[in-house]
mmCIF file of C-alpha atoms in Angstrom:
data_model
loop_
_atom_site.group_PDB
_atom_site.id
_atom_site.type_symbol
_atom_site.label_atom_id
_atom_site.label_comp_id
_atom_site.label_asym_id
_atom_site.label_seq_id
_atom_site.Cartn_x
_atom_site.Cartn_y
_atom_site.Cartn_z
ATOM 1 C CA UNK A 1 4.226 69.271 -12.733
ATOM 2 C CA UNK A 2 2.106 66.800 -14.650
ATOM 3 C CA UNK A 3 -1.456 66.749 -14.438
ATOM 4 C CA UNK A 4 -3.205 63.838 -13.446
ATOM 5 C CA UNK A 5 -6.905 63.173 -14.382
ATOM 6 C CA UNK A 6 -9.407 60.777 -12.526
ATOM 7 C CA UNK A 7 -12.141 60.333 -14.263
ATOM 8 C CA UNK A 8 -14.935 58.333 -12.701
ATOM 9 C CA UNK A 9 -15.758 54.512 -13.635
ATOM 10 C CA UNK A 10 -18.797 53.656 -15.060
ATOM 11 C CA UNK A 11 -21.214 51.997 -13.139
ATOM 12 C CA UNK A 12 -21.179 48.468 -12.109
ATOM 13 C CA UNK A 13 -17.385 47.886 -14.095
ATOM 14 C CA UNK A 14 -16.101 46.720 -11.240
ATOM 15 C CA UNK A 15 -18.281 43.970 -10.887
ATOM 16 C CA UNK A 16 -17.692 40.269 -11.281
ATOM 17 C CA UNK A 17 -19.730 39.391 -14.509
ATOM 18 C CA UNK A 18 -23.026 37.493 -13.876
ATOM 19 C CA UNK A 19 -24.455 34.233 -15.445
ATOM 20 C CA UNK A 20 -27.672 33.043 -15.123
ATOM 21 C CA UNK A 21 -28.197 30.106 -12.764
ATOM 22 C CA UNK A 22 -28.793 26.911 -14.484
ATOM 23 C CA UNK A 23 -32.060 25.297 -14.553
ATOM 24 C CA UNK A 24 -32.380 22.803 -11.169
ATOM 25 C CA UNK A 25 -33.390 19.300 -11.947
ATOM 26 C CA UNK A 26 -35.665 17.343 -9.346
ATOM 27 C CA UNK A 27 -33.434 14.573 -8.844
ATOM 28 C CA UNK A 28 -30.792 16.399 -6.847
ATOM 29 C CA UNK A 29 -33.541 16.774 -4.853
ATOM 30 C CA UNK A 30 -34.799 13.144 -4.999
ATOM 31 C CA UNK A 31 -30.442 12.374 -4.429
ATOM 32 C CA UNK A 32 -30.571 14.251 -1.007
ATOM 33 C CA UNK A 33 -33.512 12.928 -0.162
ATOM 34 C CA UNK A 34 -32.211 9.696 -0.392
ATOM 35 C CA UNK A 35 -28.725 10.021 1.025
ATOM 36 C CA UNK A 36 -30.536 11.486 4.264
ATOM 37 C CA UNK A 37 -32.763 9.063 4.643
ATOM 38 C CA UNK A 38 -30.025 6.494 4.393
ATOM 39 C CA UNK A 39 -27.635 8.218 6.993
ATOM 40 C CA UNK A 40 -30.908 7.831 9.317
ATOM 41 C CA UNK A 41 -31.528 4.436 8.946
ATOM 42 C CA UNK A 42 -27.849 3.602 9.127
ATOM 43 C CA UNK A 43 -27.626 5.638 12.391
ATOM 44 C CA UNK A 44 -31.025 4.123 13.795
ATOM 45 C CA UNK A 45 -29.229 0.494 13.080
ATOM 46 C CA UNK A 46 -25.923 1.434 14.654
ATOM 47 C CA UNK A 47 -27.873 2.796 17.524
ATOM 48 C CA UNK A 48 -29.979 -0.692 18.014
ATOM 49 C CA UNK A 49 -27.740 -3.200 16.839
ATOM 50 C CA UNK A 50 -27.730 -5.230 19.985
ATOM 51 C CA UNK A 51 -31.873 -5.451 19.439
ATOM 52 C CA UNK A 52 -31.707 -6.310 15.555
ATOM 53 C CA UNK A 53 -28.771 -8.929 16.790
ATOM 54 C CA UNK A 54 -31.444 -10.464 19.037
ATOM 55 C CA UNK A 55 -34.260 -10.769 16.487
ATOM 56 C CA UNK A 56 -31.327 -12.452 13.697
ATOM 57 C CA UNK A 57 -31.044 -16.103 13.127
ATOM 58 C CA UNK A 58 -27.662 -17.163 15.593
ATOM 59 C CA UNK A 59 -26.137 -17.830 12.148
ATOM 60 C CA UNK A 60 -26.447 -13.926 10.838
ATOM 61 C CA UNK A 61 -25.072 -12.424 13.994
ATOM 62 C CA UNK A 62 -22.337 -12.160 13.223
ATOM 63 C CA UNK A 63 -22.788 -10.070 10.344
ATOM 64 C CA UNK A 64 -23.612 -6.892 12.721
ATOM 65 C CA UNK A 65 -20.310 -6.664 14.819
ATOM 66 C CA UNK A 66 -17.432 -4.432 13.461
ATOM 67 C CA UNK A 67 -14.811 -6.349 13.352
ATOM 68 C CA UNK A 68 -16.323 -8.018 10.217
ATOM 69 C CA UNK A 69 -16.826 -4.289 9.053
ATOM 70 C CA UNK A 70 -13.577 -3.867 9.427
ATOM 71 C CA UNK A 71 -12.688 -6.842 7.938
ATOM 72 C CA UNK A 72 -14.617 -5.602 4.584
ATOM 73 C CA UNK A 73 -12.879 -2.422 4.478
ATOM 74 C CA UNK A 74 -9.361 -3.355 5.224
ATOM 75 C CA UNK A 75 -6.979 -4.033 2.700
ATOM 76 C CA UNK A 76 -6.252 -7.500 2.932
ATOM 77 C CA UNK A 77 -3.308 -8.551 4.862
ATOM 78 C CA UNK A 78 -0.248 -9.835 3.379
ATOM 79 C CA UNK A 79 -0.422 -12.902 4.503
ATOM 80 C CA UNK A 80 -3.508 -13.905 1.939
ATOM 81 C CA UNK A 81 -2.397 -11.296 -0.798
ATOM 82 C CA UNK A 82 -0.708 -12.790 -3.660
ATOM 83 C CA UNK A 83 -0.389 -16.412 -1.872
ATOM 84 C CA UNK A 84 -1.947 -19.403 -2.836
ATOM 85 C CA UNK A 85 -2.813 -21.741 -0.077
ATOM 86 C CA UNK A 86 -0.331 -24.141 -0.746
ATOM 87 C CA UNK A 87 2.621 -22.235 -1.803
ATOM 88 C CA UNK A 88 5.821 -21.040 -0.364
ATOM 89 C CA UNK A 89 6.427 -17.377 -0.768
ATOM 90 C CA UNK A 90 9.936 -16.633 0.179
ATOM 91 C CA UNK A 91 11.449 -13.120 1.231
ATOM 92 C CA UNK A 92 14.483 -11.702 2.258
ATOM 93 C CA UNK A 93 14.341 -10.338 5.763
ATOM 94 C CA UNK A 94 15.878 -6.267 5.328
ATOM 95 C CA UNK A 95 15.994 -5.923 9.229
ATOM 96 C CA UNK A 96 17.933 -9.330 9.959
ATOM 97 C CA UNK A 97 19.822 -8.534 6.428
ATOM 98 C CA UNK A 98 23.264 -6.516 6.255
ATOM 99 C CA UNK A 99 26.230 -6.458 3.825
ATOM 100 C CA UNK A 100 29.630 -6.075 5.217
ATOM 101 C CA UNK A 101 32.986 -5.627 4.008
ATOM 102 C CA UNK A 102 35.015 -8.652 4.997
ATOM 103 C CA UNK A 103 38.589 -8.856 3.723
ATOM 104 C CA UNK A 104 38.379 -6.741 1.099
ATOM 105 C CA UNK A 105 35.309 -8.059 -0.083
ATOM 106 C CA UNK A 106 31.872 -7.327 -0.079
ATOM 107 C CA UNK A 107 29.593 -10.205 2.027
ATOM 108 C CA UNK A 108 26.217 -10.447 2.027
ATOM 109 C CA UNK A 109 24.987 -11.999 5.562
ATOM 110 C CA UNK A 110 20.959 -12.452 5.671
ATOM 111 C CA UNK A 111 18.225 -14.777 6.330
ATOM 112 C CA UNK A 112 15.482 -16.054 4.329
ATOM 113 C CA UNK A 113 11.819 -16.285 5.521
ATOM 114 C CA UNK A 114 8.928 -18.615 4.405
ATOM 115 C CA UNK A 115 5.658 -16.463 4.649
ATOM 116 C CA UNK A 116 3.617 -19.306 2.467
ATOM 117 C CA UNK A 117 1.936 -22.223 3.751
ATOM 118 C CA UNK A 118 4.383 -24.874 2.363
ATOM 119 C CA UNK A 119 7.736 -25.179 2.133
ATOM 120 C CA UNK A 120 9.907 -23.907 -0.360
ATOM 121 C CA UNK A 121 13.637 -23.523 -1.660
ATOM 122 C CA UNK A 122 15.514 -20.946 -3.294
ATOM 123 C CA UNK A 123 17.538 -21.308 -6.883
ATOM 124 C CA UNK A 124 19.405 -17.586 -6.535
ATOM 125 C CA UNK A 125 19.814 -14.364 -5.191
ATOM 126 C CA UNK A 126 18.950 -11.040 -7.177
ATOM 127 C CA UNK A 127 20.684 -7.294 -5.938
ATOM 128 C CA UNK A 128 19.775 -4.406 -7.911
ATOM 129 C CA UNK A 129 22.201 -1.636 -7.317
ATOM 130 C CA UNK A 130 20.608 1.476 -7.154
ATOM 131 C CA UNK A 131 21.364 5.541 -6.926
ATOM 132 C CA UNK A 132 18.902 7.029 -5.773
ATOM 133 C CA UNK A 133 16.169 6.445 -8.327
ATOM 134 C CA UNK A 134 18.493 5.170 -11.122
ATOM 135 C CA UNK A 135 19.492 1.300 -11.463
ATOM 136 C CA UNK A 136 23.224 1.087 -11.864
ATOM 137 C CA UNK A 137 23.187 -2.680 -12.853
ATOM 138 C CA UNK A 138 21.787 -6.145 -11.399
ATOM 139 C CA UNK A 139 23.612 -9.327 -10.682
ATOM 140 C CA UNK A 140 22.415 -12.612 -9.933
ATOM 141 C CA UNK A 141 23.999 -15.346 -7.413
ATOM 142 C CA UNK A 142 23.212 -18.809 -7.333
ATOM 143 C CA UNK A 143 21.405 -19.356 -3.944
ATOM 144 C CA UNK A 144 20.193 -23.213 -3.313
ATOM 145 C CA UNK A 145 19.111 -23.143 -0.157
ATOM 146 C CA UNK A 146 16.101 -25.232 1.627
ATOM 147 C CA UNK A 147 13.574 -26.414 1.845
ATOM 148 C CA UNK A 148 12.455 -23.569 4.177
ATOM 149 C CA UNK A 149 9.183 -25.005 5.971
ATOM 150 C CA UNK A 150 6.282 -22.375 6.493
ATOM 151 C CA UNK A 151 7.140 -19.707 9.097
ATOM 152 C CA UNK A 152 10.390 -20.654 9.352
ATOM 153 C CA UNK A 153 14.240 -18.739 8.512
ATOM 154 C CA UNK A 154 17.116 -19.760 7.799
ATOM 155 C CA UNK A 155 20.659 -18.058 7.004
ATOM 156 C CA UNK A 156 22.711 -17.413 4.371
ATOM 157 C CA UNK A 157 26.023 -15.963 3.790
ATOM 158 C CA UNK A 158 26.755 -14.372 -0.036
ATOM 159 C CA UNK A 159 30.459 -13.085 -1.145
ATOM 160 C CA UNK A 160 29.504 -10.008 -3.823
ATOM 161 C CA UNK A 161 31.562 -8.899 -6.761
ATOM 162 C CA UNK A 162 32.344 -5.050 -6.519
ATOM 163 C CA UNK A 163 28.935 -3.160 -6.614
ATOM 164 C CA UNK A 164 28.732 -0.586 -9.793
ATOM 165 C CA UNK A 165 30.510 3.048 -8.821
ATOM 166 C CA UNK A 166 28.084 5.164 -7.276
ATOM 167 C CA UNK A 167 26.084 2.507 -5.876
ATOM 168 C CA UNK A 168 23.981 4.084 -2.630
ATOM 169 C CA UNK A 169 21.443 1.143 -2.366
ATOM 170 C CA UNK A 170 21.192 -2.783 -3.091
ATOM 171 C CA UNK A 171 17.794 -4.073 -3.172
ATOM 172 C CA UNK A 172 18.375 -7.884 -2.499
ATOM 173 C CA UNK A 173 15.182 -10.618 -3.531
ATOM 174 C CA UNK A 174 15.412 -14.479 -3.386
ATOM 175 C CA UNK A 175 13.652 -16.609 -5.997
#
């Protein structure tokens, strides 16, 4: 039978190893003492908002209700992103959008919505065939249709060569 020795551990071994704490600097303290005195003053303001309205010129009211807060920290809506007042910005609408197979052929049937503030026309249509993550190929149809005024749709109807093999999404865009 073997013999098995224990032998005690020396003293403190088991002991995370300790560092010295680093010198403090007076402007975390001067930081704190800042950012608590600002969460006071903005919870004093919240808290009488409806007296500092009062005492603002009828012009700066405004300014104190939250829906202009909100409007600050909102990403902006995609109406105004990426639109020019007076251009039309023309999309394909996915949910009023389907490709069928119609006599042995694929057919694109969709509808094309102006979400600009003028009208517009379109030259073609652009599928990217996709697998999953992986783009199988592109083709472009000539697509004159309009003009489309602002808000409006209107329909189209595309016949589609074969899509590449493998193909398990089309991603349609106008331009």
């Amino acid at each position: 039978m073997p013999d098995f020795v224990i032998r005690p551990q020396a003293q403190g071994a088991g002991l995370p190893a300790l560092t010295r704490p680093q010198p403090k600097t007076p402007w975390g303290r001067w930081l704190m003492a800042a950012a608590g005195v600002l969460i006071v003053l903005g919870a004093a303001a919240f808290a009488g908002r409806d007296q500092i309205r009062a005492q603002l010129p009828p012009a700066w009211r405004p300014i104190l209700s939250l829906d202009t807060f909100r409007a600050l920290i909102a990403p902006p809506s995609t109406a105004a992103r990426g639109t020019l007042p007076d251009q039309a910005r023309l999309e394909i609408d996915l949910d009023a959008s389907r490709i069928e197979l119609v006599d042995g052929r694929y057919v694109m049937l969709g509808e094309v919505v102006n979400m600009g503030q003028a009208p517009g026309s379109t030259n073609r249509l652009k599928l990217i065939f996709r697998k999953d993550n992986d783009v199988l190929g592109e083709r472009a149809y000539l697509l004159v249709e309009g003009p489309i005024g602002p808000g409006a749709r209107l329909s189209f109807r595309q016949a589609l060569d074969d899509p590449p093999s493998g193909t398990t999404e089309i991603v349609p865009a106008v331009e």
